Coordinates of C-alpha atoms in Angstrom, one line a residue:
Chain A
M10 CA 6.3 32.2 -4.1
E11 CA 7.9 30.3 -7.0
N12 CA 5.3 28.7 -9.1
T13 CA 6.1 26.4 -12.0
F14 CA 2.5 25.6 -12.7
S15 CA 0.3 28.7 -12.7
M16 CA -3.0 29.0 -11.0
Q17 CA -4.5 29.4 -14.4
E18 CA -3.0 26.0 -15.4
V19 CA -4.2 24.5 -12.1
K20 CA -7.7 25.7 -13.1
A21 CA -7.4 24.1 -16.5
A22 CA -6.4 20.8 -14.9
R23 CA -9.3 20.9 -12.5
H24 CA -11.7 21.7 -15.3
F25 CA -10.4 18.7 -17.2
I26 CA -10.8 16.4 -14.2
E27 CA -14.3 17.6 -13.4
K28 CA -15.4 17.2 -17.0
K29 CA -14.1 13.6 -17.1
I30 CA -15.3 12.6 -13.7
A31 CA -18.8 14.0 -14.3
L32 CA -19.4 11.2 -16.8
F33 CA -18.7 8.5 -14.3
I34 CA -20.1 9.5 -10.9
T35 CA -23.6 9.3 -9.5
D36 CA -25.7 12.1 -8.1
D37 CA -25.1 10.7 -4.6
Q38 CA -21.4 10.7 -5.0
Y39 CA -21.5 14.2 -6.3
K40 CA -23.6 15.3 -3.4
W41 CA -21.2 13.7 -1.0
Y42 CA -18.3 15.5 -2.6
I43 CA -19.9 18.9 -2.5
E44 CA -20.9 18.5 1.1
Q45 CA -17.3 17.7 2.1
I46 CA -15.9 20.7 0.2
E47 CA -18.5 23.0 1.8
K48 CA -17.5 21.8 5.2
V49 CA -13.8 22.4 4.5
K50 CA -14.4 25.8 3.0
S51 CA -16.7 26.9 5.8
G52 CA -13.8 26.4 8.2
V53 CA -14.2 22.8 9.4
Y54 CA -10.7 22.6 8.3
R55 CA -9.9 19.1 9.8
N56 CA -12.6 17.6 7.6
I57 CA -10.2 17.5 4.6
Y58 CA -8.3 14.7 6.3
F59 CA -11.4 12.6 6.8
A60 CA -12.9 13.4 3.4
F61 CA -9.6 12.7 1.6
S62 CA -9.5 9.2 3.3
K63 CA -13.1 8.4 2.6
V64 CA -12.8 9.0 -1.2
S65 CA -11.9 5.4 -2.0
T66 CA -14.8 4.0 -0.1
V67 CA -17.2 6.4 -1.8
F68 CA -15.9 6.3 -5.4
G69 CA -14.1 2.9 -5.7
K70 CA -10.9 2.1 -7.5
R71 CA -11.6 1.5 -11.1
I72 CA -9.4 3.1 -13.7
L73 CA -11.1 6.0 -15.4
D74 CA -11.3 5.3 -19.1
L75 CA -9.7 8.0 -21.1
N76 CA -9.5 8.0 -24.9
E77 CA -6.8 9.3 -27.0
E78 CA -8.3 12.7 -27.3
D79 CA -8.5 13.0 -23.5
L80 CA -4.9 12.1 -23.2
I81 CA -3.9 14.7 -25.8
E82 CA -5.9 17.3 -23.8
A83 CA -4.1 16.3 -20.7
V84 CA -0.7 16.8 -22.3
I85 CA -1.8 20.2 -23.5
I86 CA -2.7 21.2 -20.0
R87 CA 0.5 19.8 -18.5
K88 CA 3.4 18.6 -20.7
G89 CA 4.1 14.9 -19.9
W90 CA 1.0 14.4 -17.8
N91 CA -0.3 10.9 -18.6
P92 CA -3.3 10.0 -16.4
S93 CA -4.1 6.8 -18.3
F94 CA -3.6 4.7 -15.2
W95 CA -5.4 7.0 -12.8
T96 CA -8.4 5.7 -10.8
V97 CA -11.6 7.6 -10.3
S98 CA -10.6 8.0 -6.6
E99 CA -7.2 9.4 -7.6
F100 CA -8.8 12.1 -9.8
I101 CA -11.2 12.9 -7.0
R102 CA -8.5 13.1 -4.3
I103 CA -6.3 15.4 -6.4
N104 CA -9.3 17.6 -7.3
M105 CA -10.1 17.8 -3.6
L106 CA -6.6 19.0 -2.7
M107 CA -6.8 21.6 -5.4
E108 CA -10.0 22.9 -3.8
L109 CA -7.7 24.1 -1.1
T110 CA -6.1 26.8 -3.2
F111 CA -8.1 29.4 -1.3
L112 CA -5.5 28.9 1.4
S113 CA -2.2 30.8 1.3
G114 CA 0.7 29.1 -0.4
E115 CA 2.3 28.2 2.9
E116 CA -0.9 26.9 4.4
F117 CA -1.6 24.9 1.3
L118 CA 1.9 23.3 1.4
N119 CA 1.5 22.5 5.1
V120 CA -1.8 20.7 4.5
I121 CA -0.4 18.6 1.7
K122 CA 2.6 17.6 3.8
N123 CA 0.4 16.7 6.7
I124 CA -2.0 14.7 4.6
F125 CA 1.0 12.9 3.1
G126 CA 2.4 12.2 6.5
T127 CA -0.6 10.2 7.7
A128 CA -1.6 8.9 4.3
D129 CA -2.2 5.2 3.5
L130 CA -0.7 3.4 0.5
D131 CA -3.4 4.5 -2.1
E132 CA -3.5 8.0 -0.7
R133 CA 0.2 8.4 -1.1
V134 CA 0.0 7.0 -4.6
A135 CA -2.7 9.6 -5.5
I136 CA -0.6 12.5 -4.1
L137 CA 2.5 11.4 -6.0
K138 CA 0.6 11.0 -9.2
G139 CA -1.0 14.4 -8.7
L140 CA 2.1 16.4 -8.0
P141 CA 2.6 17.7 -11.6
I142 CA -0.7 19.4 -11.6
M143 CA -0.6 20.9 -8.2
P144 CA 0.0 24.5 -7.4
Y145 CA 3.4 25.4 -5.7
Q146 CA 4.6 22.0 -6.9
S147 CA 8.3 23.1 -7.0
R148 CA 8.0 23.3 -3.2
L149 CA 6.9 19.6 -2.9
T150 CA 10.1 17.9 -4.2
E151 CA 10.7 16.4 -0.8
I152 CA 7.5 14.4 -0.9
A153 CA 8.4 13.2 -4.4
A154 CA 11.9 12.2 -3.3
E155 CA 10.4 10.3 -0.5
G156 CA 8.3 8.4 -3.0
V157 CA 11.5 7.5 -4.9
R158 CA 13.2 6.3 -1.7
S159 CA 10.2 4.1 -0.9
N160 CA 10.5 0.4 -0.7
S161 CA 7.1 0.0 -2.1
K162 CA 7.1 -0.3 -5.9
L163 CA 3.6 1.2 -6.0
L164 CA 4.9 4.5 -4.6
F165 CA 8.0 4.4 -6.6
E166 CA 6.1 4.0 -9.8
A167 CA 3.5 6.6 -8.9
I168 CA 6.2 9.3 -8.9
S169 CA 8.6 7.9 -11.5
L170 CA 6.5 6.7 -14.4
N171 CA 4.2 8.6 -16.7
N172 CA 4.8 11.6 -14.4
P173 CA 6.5 14.9 -15.6
F174 CA 7.2 16.1 -12.1
P175 CA 10.7 14.6 -11.6
C176 CA 11.9 15.8 -15.0
D177 CA 10.8 19.3 -14.2
C178 CA 11.7 19.5 -10.5
F179 CA 14.4 17.0 -9.5
N180 CA 18.0 18.1 -9.3
E181 CA 20.5 16.0 -11.2
S182 CA 21.3 13.7 -8.3
Q183 CA 17.6 13.1 -7.5
W184 CA 16.9 12.4 -11.1
N185 CA 19.8 10.0 -11.6
Q186 CA 18.9 8.1 -8.5
M187 CA 15.3 7.6 -9.7
V188 CA 16.2 6.5 -13.2
L189 CA 18.9 4.1 -12.0
K190 CA 16.5 2.7 -9.4
A191 CA 13.9 2.1 -12.1
A192 CA 16.4 0.0 -14.1
F193 CA 17.6 -1.7 -10.9
I194 CA 14.2 -2.9 -9.9
D195 CA 13.0 -3.5 -13.4
C196 CA 10.4 -0.8 -13.8
P197 CA 9.7 0.1 -17.4
V198 CA 12.4 2.8 -17.9
S199 CA 10.7 4.0 -21.1
D200 CA 7.7 5.2 -19.1
I201 CA 9.8 7.8 -17.4
F202 CA 9.1 11.2 -18.9
G203 CA 12.0 13.3 -20.0
L204 CA 14.7 10.6 -20.3
E205 CA 16.3 12.3 -23.3
R206 CA 16.0 15.8 -21.9
R207 CA 17.6 14.9 -18.6
A208 CA 20.2 12.6 -19.9
N209 CA 23.6 13.2 -18.4
A210 CA 27.1 11.8 -18.4
M211 CA 27.0 10.9 -14.7
L212 CA 23.9 8.9 -15.2
S213 CA 25.3 7.2 -18.2
D214 CA 28.4 6.1 -16.1
M215 CA 26.3 4.9 -13.3
A216 CA 24.1 2.9 -15.7
I217 CA 27.1 1.2 -17.3
D218 CA 28.4 0.3 -13.9
L219 CA 25.1 -1.4 -13.2
V220 CA 25.4 -3.3 -16.5
H221 CA 28.8 -4.6 -15.4
E222 CA 27.6 -5.4 -11.9
R223 CA 24.7 -7.5 -13.3
K224 CA 27.1 -9.2 -15.8
S225 CA 29.4 -10.3 -13.0
A226 CA 26.5 -11.6 -11.0
G227 CA 25.2 -13.5 -14.0
R228 CA 21.9 -11.6 -13.8
D229 CA 20.1 -9.9 -16.6
I230 CA 19.1 -6.2 -16.7
T231 CA 16.5 -4.5 -18.9
P232 CA 18.0 -3.7 -22.3
E233 CA 16.3 -0.3 -21.9
I234 CA 19.2 0.6 -19.8
W235 CA 21.1 1.3 -23.0
R236 CA 18.7 4.1 -23.6
I237 CA 20.2 5.9 -20.6
I238 CA 23.7 5.1 -21.6
A239 CA 23.5 5.9 -25.3
P240 CA 23.5 9.7 -25.3
F241 CA 26.9 9.7 -23.5
L242 CA 28.3 6.5 -25.1
S243 CA 32.1 6.7 -25.2
T244 CA 34.7 4.6 -26.8
N245 CA 35.3 3.0 -23.3
H246 CA 31.9 1.3 -23.7
L247 CA 32.5 -0.2 -27.1
K248 CA 33.6 -3.6 -25.7
D249 CA 30.2 -3.8 -23.9
I250 CA 28.4 -2.9 -27.1
K251 CA 30.5 -5.5 -28.9
A252 CA 29.4 -8.1 -26.4
L253 CA 25.8 -7.2 -27.0
F254 CA 26.1 -7.6 -30.7
E255 CA 27.7 -11.0 -30.2
D256 CA 25.0 -12.1 -27.8
K257 CA 22.6 -14.7 -29.3
N258 CA 19.6 -12.8 -28.0
T259 CA 18.3 -10.5 -30.8
L260 CA 16.9 -8.1 -28.2
S261 CA 20.5 -7.4 -27.0
Q262 CA 21.6 -6.9 -30.6
E263 CA 18.8 -4.4 -31.2
A264 CA 19.6 -2.5 -28.0
A265 CA 23.2 -2.3 -29.1
A266 CA 22.2 -1.1 -32.5
L267 CA 20.0 1.6 -31.0
A268 CA 22.7 2.7 -28.6
C269 CA 25.2 3.1 -31.4
Y270 CA 22.8 4.9 -33.7
I271 CA 21.7 7.3 -31.0
S272 CA 25.2 7.9 -29.7
N273 CA 26.1 9.2 -33.1
T274 CA 29.8 8.5 -32.6
E275 CA 31.9 7.4 -35.5
E276 CA 33.3 4.2 -33.9
A277 CA 29.9 3.1 -32.7
I278 CA 28.3 3.7 -36.0
L279 CA 31.1 1.7 -37.7
M280 CA 30.5 -1.1 -35.3
L281 CA 26.8 -1.1 -36.0
L282 CA 27.4 -1.2 -39.8
D283 CA 29.9 -4.0 -39.2
Y284 CA 27.5 -6.2 -37.2
R285 CA 24.0 -5.4 -38.2
P286 CA 23.8 -3.1 -41.3
D287 CA 20.2 -4.3 -41.6
L288 CA 19.2 -2.8 -38.3
H289 CA 20.9 0.5 -39.4
T290 CA 18.6 0.6 -42.4
K291 CA 15.6 -0.2 -40.1
M292 CA 16.4 2.7 -37.8
I293 CA 16.8 5.1 -40.7
D294 CA 13.3 4.0 -41.8
N295 CA 12.1 4.5 -38.2
E296 CA 11.3 0.8 -37.9
L297 CA 13.2 0.2 -34.7
S298 CA 12.8 2.4 -31.6
W299 CA 13.4 2.2 -27.8
Q300 CA 9.6 1.6 -27.5
D301 CA 10.1 -1.6 -29.5
I302 CA 12.8 -2.7 -27.0
T303 CA 10.5 -2.0 -24.1
N304 CA 7.6 -3.9 -25.7
K305 CA 9.7 -6.9 -26.4
W306 CA 11.2 -6.9 -22.9
N307 CA 7.7 -6.7 -21.4
K308 CA 6.7 -9.6 -23.6
K309 CA 9.7 -11.6 -22.5
K310 CA 9.0 -10.9 -18.9
L311 CA 5.4 -12.0 -19.2
Q312 CA 6.4 -15.2 -21.0
E313 CA 8.8 -16.1 -18.2
L314 CA 5.8 -16.3 -15.8
Chain B
M29 CA -8.1 -25.5 0.0
R30 CA -9.7 -24.1 3.1
R31 CA -9.4 -20.3 3.5
F32 CA -8.5 -18.6 6.7
I33 CA -8.5 -15.2 8.2
D34 CA -6.1 -14.4 11.1
P35 CA -8.0 -11.6 12.8
H36 CA -5.3 -10.8 15.3
V37 CA -1.7 -10.9 14.2
H38 CA 1.2 -8.3 14.6
M39 CA 2.8 -8.7 11.2
V40 CA 5.2 -5.8 11.8
S41 CA 7.2 -8.2 13.9
R42 CA 7.2 -11.1 11.4
T43 CA 9.4 -11.9 8.5
T44 CA 8.6 -12.5 4.9
D45 CA 9.1 -16.2 5.5
D46 CA 6.1 -16.0 7.8
Y47 CA 4.0 -14.3 5.1
Q48 CA 5.0 -16.9 2.7
R49 CA 4.1 -19.8 5.0
M50 CA 0.8 -18.1 5.9
A51 CA -0.1 -17.7 2.3
E52 CA 0.8 -21.3 1.6
A53 CA -1.4 -22.4 4.5
G54 CA -4.4 -20.7 3.1
I55 CA -4.5 -17.4 5.0
V56 CA -6.1 -14.9 2.7
A57 CA -6.5 -11.9 5.0
V58 CA -5.0 -10.7 8.3
I59 CA -6.2 -8.0 10.7
E60 CA -3.4 -6.4 12.6
P61 CA -4.4 -4.6 15.8
S62 CA -2.2 -1.8 17.0
F63 CA -0.5 -2.6 20.2
W64 CA 2.7 -1.7 22.0
V65 CA 6.0 -2.6 20.6
G66 CA 7.6 -4.5 23.5
Q67 CA 8.9 -1.4 25.2
P68 CA 7.2 1.9 25.9
R69 CA 7.2 4.6 23.3
T70 CA 7.9 8.1 24.5
E71 CA 6.6 10.3 21.7
A72 CA 3.3 10.6 19.9
G73 CA 5.3 10.8 16.7
S74 CA 6.3 7.1 17.2
F75 CA 2.6 6.2 17.2
K76 CA 1.9 8.3 14.1
D77 CA 4.7 6.4 12.3
Y78 CA 3.5 3.1 13.6
F79 CA -0.1 3.7 12.5
S80 CA 1.2 4.9 9.1
G81 CA 3.2 1.7 8.8
L82 CA 0.2 -0.4 9.4
I83 CA -1.8 1.3 6.7
G84 CA 1.1 1.7 4.3
W85 CA 4.2 -0.4 4.2
E86 CA 2.7 -3.4 6.0
R87 CA -0.2 -3.5 3.7
F88 CA 2.2 -3.5 0.7
R89 CA 4.3 -6.2 2.3
A90 CA 1.3 -8.5 2.8
S91 CA 0.0 -7.8 -0.7
Q92 CA 3.2 -9.2 -2.2
F93 CA 2.2 -12.6 -0.8
G94 CA -1.4 -12.4 -1.9
I95 CA -2.6 -11.6 1.6
T96 CA -5.0 -8.7 2.2
H97 CA -4.0 -6.7 5.2
Y98 CA -6.4 -4.8 7.5
C99 CA -5.8 -3.3 10.8
T100 CA -7.5 -1.8 13.9
I101 CA -6.2 1.4 15.3
G102 CA -6.2 2.4 19.0
L103 CA -4.2 3.4 22.0
N104 CA -3.2 0.2 23.9
S105 CA -3.8 -0.2 27.6
K106 CA -0.2 -0.3 28.7
E107 CA 0.8 3.0 27.1
A108 CA -2.5 4.6 28.2
N109 CA -0.8 4.9 31.6
N110 CA 1.5 7.6 30.3
Q111 CA -1.1 10.4 30.4
Q112 CA 0.8 13.1 28.5
L113 CA 1.5 10.6 25.7
A114 CA -2.0 9.3 25.8
E115 CA -3.5 12.7 25.3
S116 CA -1.4 13.4 22.2
V117 CA -2.2 9.9 20.8
M118 CA -5.9 10.4 21.3
K119 CA -5.7 13.5 19.1
I120 CA -4.2 11.6 16.1
L121 CA -6.4 8.5 16.3
P122 CA -9.3 10.0 14.3
L123 CA -7.0 10.7 11.4
F124 CA -6.3 7.0 11.1
L125 CA -9.7 5.5 12.0
C126 CA -11.2 6.8 8.7
K127 CA -8.6 5.0 6.5
E128 CA -9.8 2.5 4.0
K129 CA -8.3 -0.7 5.6
V130 CA -9.0 0.2 9.2
V131 CA -11.8 -2.1 10.3
G132 CA -12.0 -1.4 14.0
V133 CA -10.8 0.3 17.1
G134 CA -8.3 -1.9 18.8
E135 CA -6.7 -3.4 20.6
I136 CA -7.9 -1.5 23.6
G137 CA -9.0 -2.4 27.1
Y138 CA -7.1 -3.1 30.3
D139 CA -3.7 -4.2 31.4
E140 CA -3.3 -3.4 35.1
Q141 CA -6.8 -2.0 35.2
T142 CA -5.7 1.4 36.4
P143 CA -7.9 4.6 36.3
L144 CA -5.9 6.0 33.3
E145 CA -6.5 2.8 31.4
E146 CA -10.1 3.1 32.1
K147 CA -10.2 6.7 31.0
Y148 CA -8.8 6.1 27.6
F149 CA -10.7 2.8 27.1
R150 CA -13.9 4.8 27.6
Q151 CA -12.8 7.6 25.3
Q152 CA -12.0 5.1 22.6
L153 CA -15.3 3.4 22.9
I154 CA -17.0 6.7 22.3
L155 CA -14.7 7.2 19.3
S156 CA -15.7 3.8 17.9
K157 CA -19.4 4.8 17.9
E158 CA -18.6 8.0 16.1
A159 CA -16.5 6.2 13.5
L160 CA -19.1 3.4 13.2
L161 CA -16.4 0.8 13.8
P162 CA -16.3 -2.5 15.7
V163 CA -14.1 -2.8 18.8
Q164 CA -11.3 -5.3 19.5
I165 CA -10.7 -5.7 23.2
H166 CA -7.5 -7.0 24.7
T167 CA -8.2 -8.7 28.1
P168 CA -5.4 -8.6 30.7
H169 CA -3.1 -11.5 31.3
R170 CA -3.3 -11.0 35.1
N171 CA -6.6 -10.8 36.9
K172 CA -8.1 -11.8 33.6
K173 CA -11.6 -12.8 34.7
R174 CA -12.3 -9.5 36.5
G175 CA -10.7 -7.5 33.7
T176 CA -12.9 -9.3 31.1
L177 CA -16.1 -8.8 33.0
R178 CA -15.2 -5.1 33.6
S179 CA -14.5 -4.6 29.9
M180 CA -17.9 -5.8 29.0
E181 CA -19.6 -3.7 31.7
V182 CA -18.0 -0.6 30.5
C183 CA -19.0 -1.3 26.9
L184 CA -22.6 -1.8 28.0
E185 CA -22.5 1.4 30.0
H186 CA -21.5 3.2 26.8
K187 CA -24.4 1.5 25.1
I188 CA -22.2 -0.3 22.7
D189 CA -23.9 -3.2 20.9
P190 CA -22.1 -6.4 22.1
S191 CA -22.4 -7.8 18.6
W192 CA -19.9 -5.0 17.6
V193 CA -17.3 -6.0 20.2
V194 CA -14.7 -8.8 20.0
I195 CA -13.4 -9.8 23.5
D196 CA -10.0 -11.2 22.9
H197 CA -7.6 -13.7 24.6
N198 CA -10.4 -15.7 26.3
N199 CA -9.9 -18.9 28.2
E200 CA -12.1 -21.6 29.7
E201 CA -12.8 -19.3 32.6
T202 CA -14.1 -16.3 30.6
V203 CA -15.8 -17.8 27.6
K204 CA -19.2 -18.5 29.0
D205 CA -19.8 -14.9 30.4
V206 CA -18.7 -13.4 27.1
L207 CA -21.0 -15.5 25.0
D208 CA -23.9 -15.2 27.4
Q209 CA -23.7 -11.4 27.2
G210 CA -23.8 -11.5 23.4
F211 CA -20.2 -10.5 22.7
W212 CA -17.8 -12.2 20.3
A213 CA -15.3 -14.4 22.0
A214 CA -11.9 -14.6 20.4
F215 CA -9.2 -17.1 21.4
T216 CA -5.5 -16.6 21.0
I217 CA -3.5 -19.8 20.3
Y218 CA -0.1 -19.5 21.8
P219 CA 2.5 -22.2 22.1
N220 CA 3.3 -21.5 25.8
T221 CA 0.8 -19.1 27.3
K222 CA -2.9 -18.3 26.6
M223 CA -4.7 -21.1 24.7
G224 CA -3.2 -24.4 23.3
N225 CA -4.8 -26.0 20.2
E226 CA -6.1 -29.1 22.1
R227 CA -7.9 -26.9 24.6
M228 CA -9.4 -24.9 21.8
V229 CA -10.8 -28.0 20.2
E230 CA -12.5 -28.8 23.5
I231 CA -14.0 -25.3 23.7
V232 CA -15.5 -25.5 20.2
K233 CA -16.9 -29.0 21.1
K234 CA -18.5 -27.5 24.2
Y235 CA -19.7 -24.1 23.0
G236 CA -20.1 -24.7 19.2
S237 CA -19.0 -22.1 16.6
E238 CA -21.4 -19.3 17.2
R239 CA -19.5 -16.0 17.9
I240 CA -16.2 -17.8 18.5
I241 CA -13.1 -16.7 16.7
I242 CA -9.6 -18.1 16.6
N243 CA -6.4 -16.0 16.1
S244 CA -2.7 -16.3 16.5
A245 CA -1.8 -12.9 18.0
A246 CA 1.6 -13.7 16.7
D247 CA 4.0 -10.9 17.6
W248 CA 7.6 -10.4 18.6
G249 CA 7.4 -13.0 21.4
I250 CA 7.3 -16.8 21.0
S251 CA 4.2 -17.3 18.9
D252 CA 3.0 -19.0 15.8
P253 CA 1.6 -17.2 12.8
L254 CA 0.2 -20.5 11.6
A255 CA -1.8 -21.1 14.7
V256 CA -5.2 -20.6 12.9
P257 CA -4.6 -23.2 10.1
K258 CA -2.9 -25.6 12.5
T259 CA -5.8 -25.4 15.0
A260 CA -8.2 -25.9 12.1
S261 CA -6.5 -29.1 11.0
L262 CA -6.6 -30.4 14.6
M263 CA -10.3 -29.6 14.8
D264 CA -10.7 -31.5 11.6
E265 CA -8.9 -34.5 13.0
K266 CA -11.0 -34.5 16.1
G267 CA -14.2 -34.6 14.1
I268 CA -15.4 -31.0 14.4
P269 CA -17.8 -30.4 11.4
S270 CA -16.3 -28.5 8.6
K271 CA -18.8 -25.7 8.7
D272 CA -17.9 -25.0 12.3
I273 CA -14.2 -24.9 11.5
D274 CA -15.0 -22.4 8.7
K275 CA -17.0 -20.2 11.0
V276 CA -14.4 -20.0 13.8
C277 CA -11.4 -19.6 11.4
Y278 CA -12.9 -17.4 8.7
F279 CA -16.6 -16.4 8.6
N280 CA -17.1 -15.1 12.1
A281 CA -14.2 -12.7 11.8
L282 CA -15.4 -11.6 8.5
K283 CA -18.9 -11.0 9.9
V284 CA -17.9 -8.9 12.9
F285 CA -15.2 -6.8 11.3
G286 CA -17.4 -6.6 8.2
L287 CA -19.6 -4.3 10.3
S288 CA -17.1 -1.7 9.4
G289 CA -18.1 -1.9 5.8
K290 CA -14.5 -2.1 4.9
I291 CA -13.7 -5.8 4.7
K292 CA -15.5 -8.0 2.2
E293 CA -14.8 -11.5 0.9
S294 CA -14.6 -10.0 -2.6
D295 CA -11.5 -8.1 -1.6
W296 CA -9.5 -11.3 -2.0
L297 CA -11.8 -13.5 -4.0
N298 CA -11.6 -11.1 -6.9
A299 CA -7.9 -10.5 -6.2
E300 CA -6.9 -10.4 -9.8
E301 CA -9.6 -7.9 -10.7
N302 CA -8.6 -5.8 -7.7
I303 CA -5.0 -5.6 -8.7
D304 CA -6.0 -4.5 -12.1
N305 CA -8.1 -1.8 -10.5
S306 CA -6.0 -0.6 -7.6
Y307 CA -2.5 -1.4 -8.6
N308 CA -2.6 -0.7 -12.3
G309 CA 0.8 0.8 -12.3
N310 CA 3.1 -0.5 -14.9
S311 CA 4.7 -3.3 -12.9
V312 CA 1.4 -5.1 -13.3
L313 CA 2.2 -5.1 -17.0
R314 CA 5.6 -6.6 -16.2
G315 CA 3.6 -9.1 -14.1
D316 CA 5.7 -9.7 -11.1
Q317 CA 3.1 -8.6 -8.6
K318 CA 0.3 -10.1 -10.4
M319 CA 2.1 -13.4 -10.4
K320 CA 2.4 -13.3 -6.7
K321 CA -1.2 -12.5 -6.2
V322 CA -2.7 -15.0 -8.6
D323 CA -0.6 -18.1 -8.2
R324 CA 0.6 -18.8 -4.7
K325 CA 2.4 -21.9 -5.9
S326 CA 4.7 -19.8 -8.0
L327 CA 6.1 -18.2 -4.9
S328 CA 9.7 -19.2 -4.9
K329 CA 11.6 -19.4 -1.6
N330 CA 13.3 -16.3 -0.4
D331 CA 12.2 -14.4 -3.5
S332 CA 13.3 -10.9 -3.2
S333 CA 12.4 -9.6 -6.6
N334 CA 10.0 -7.2 -5.1
I335 CA 12.1 -6.0 -2.3
I336 CA 13.7 -2.8 -3.3
V337 CA 17.0 -1.9 -1.9

């Protein structure tokens, strides 16, 4: 069976989770967990469904505090894995599923799909967040794609943000739909892992269409969208870039500057030098990045409330 | 503002306008019993998806309006008459009863009071004991009094503690027996059938507020999702003491369904904290969901910013 994330790596992820969780759970909680797993392993197979559901009641929903070192460790185990928003219950739930690796690959996949099929909101969020550290994950793209199709922002964000699974496992069409939808519903595009790696001309074109559509409707769109467009910026887009430079909003001007700079096309660079040579200098000095655009847009959104 | 719980409302049939008006009227939590959908389902898979919707999508929908959504899970009496279907549904019920927001087994009981209805009613009572969950009982429209008495008898035969059972859709004819036997008596306020608000006021005047619960049972028929707050305001006008109104429109439901251990006042009182804990995805940072949870007044009409296409 194809396996993008080896059993050895699954083991490392589990070791990480168990180490972090140990600091936060009580003896009673630990005892409960062990009992559940013993039941499952001794053949009371159905118990996994109940135990998986019970986790949130037993462990609560607070976010597990991870420091910078922990997050670095996580990235070493799985490139792009960022569990900084994971709750204690989410860690426990994923660890619980990974206990099932004694099953055959087919059996394991079936259980995951069945659990997902009857899962509640939080359980689905946990599974979607956990996909990148699961065994046989390349066989679980359908679950991930369902998360992307979901109308619930919680599910959509669980799979699309801070999660390396889509970058590694989605085909181009699935990837493009996800990134475009993130911009469309104003999720922080910059929190998608692998934007640069998966950039493609089709996505760039779809994104520019969205920019035009919003412009016609008189509605705004996150300036992060230019991060998607930039790698495939063509001369056809220069009039849009020009409009951004001429916008009074400095955030628009900065997004235009970054788009030109990243695109590395002659006409765009000339336009940048023409309108905002100061920003060009800033970018050379690494003083303006897409992350700055994201932060400023977040700030603006919060101020609007 | 007075807080309300509507402990019986079928939100899958209601629009976001309803959610919005309910939130504005002070409804902080709803309990959605599983019922039939207006016409019979023919596949167990339809039930699975329906139950999944109650614990998933509907819960998310409610949360957008600052309303905490709970549900009760069960095989309703009407569809219990399709034996083959009923057998399959009984098999999947345990998978859902253990979910976090499932606060009871319901709504179960009788419709035409057939032997098959009785069979699955009993099986589900047993299930409620195993799952340590309260029971929400639908009493029949026709032959109501007998059906109500029979429901209670069967509960007692199975040694279910009456303080764990809500007998729903009561009227003037049934309330005394229900209260006398120690069960909770719920009343559904319907514009045309079941109870009217005026009659409800009289019942509270006569029987007080102990173990009495008001709900809307709003669904896909002519019904009013604001029935609870409206009845509360009528009770207020008619001089019912405030503490009694709070009991029948809020605290009693909290108490009986609280027996499940899964519904607590802090679930909505600490709403902000809860969002930070449970929904700490990134849109919280962007604020749109937080805004809706925290400040009801900021809800704009027909806001669709959270509705994804």
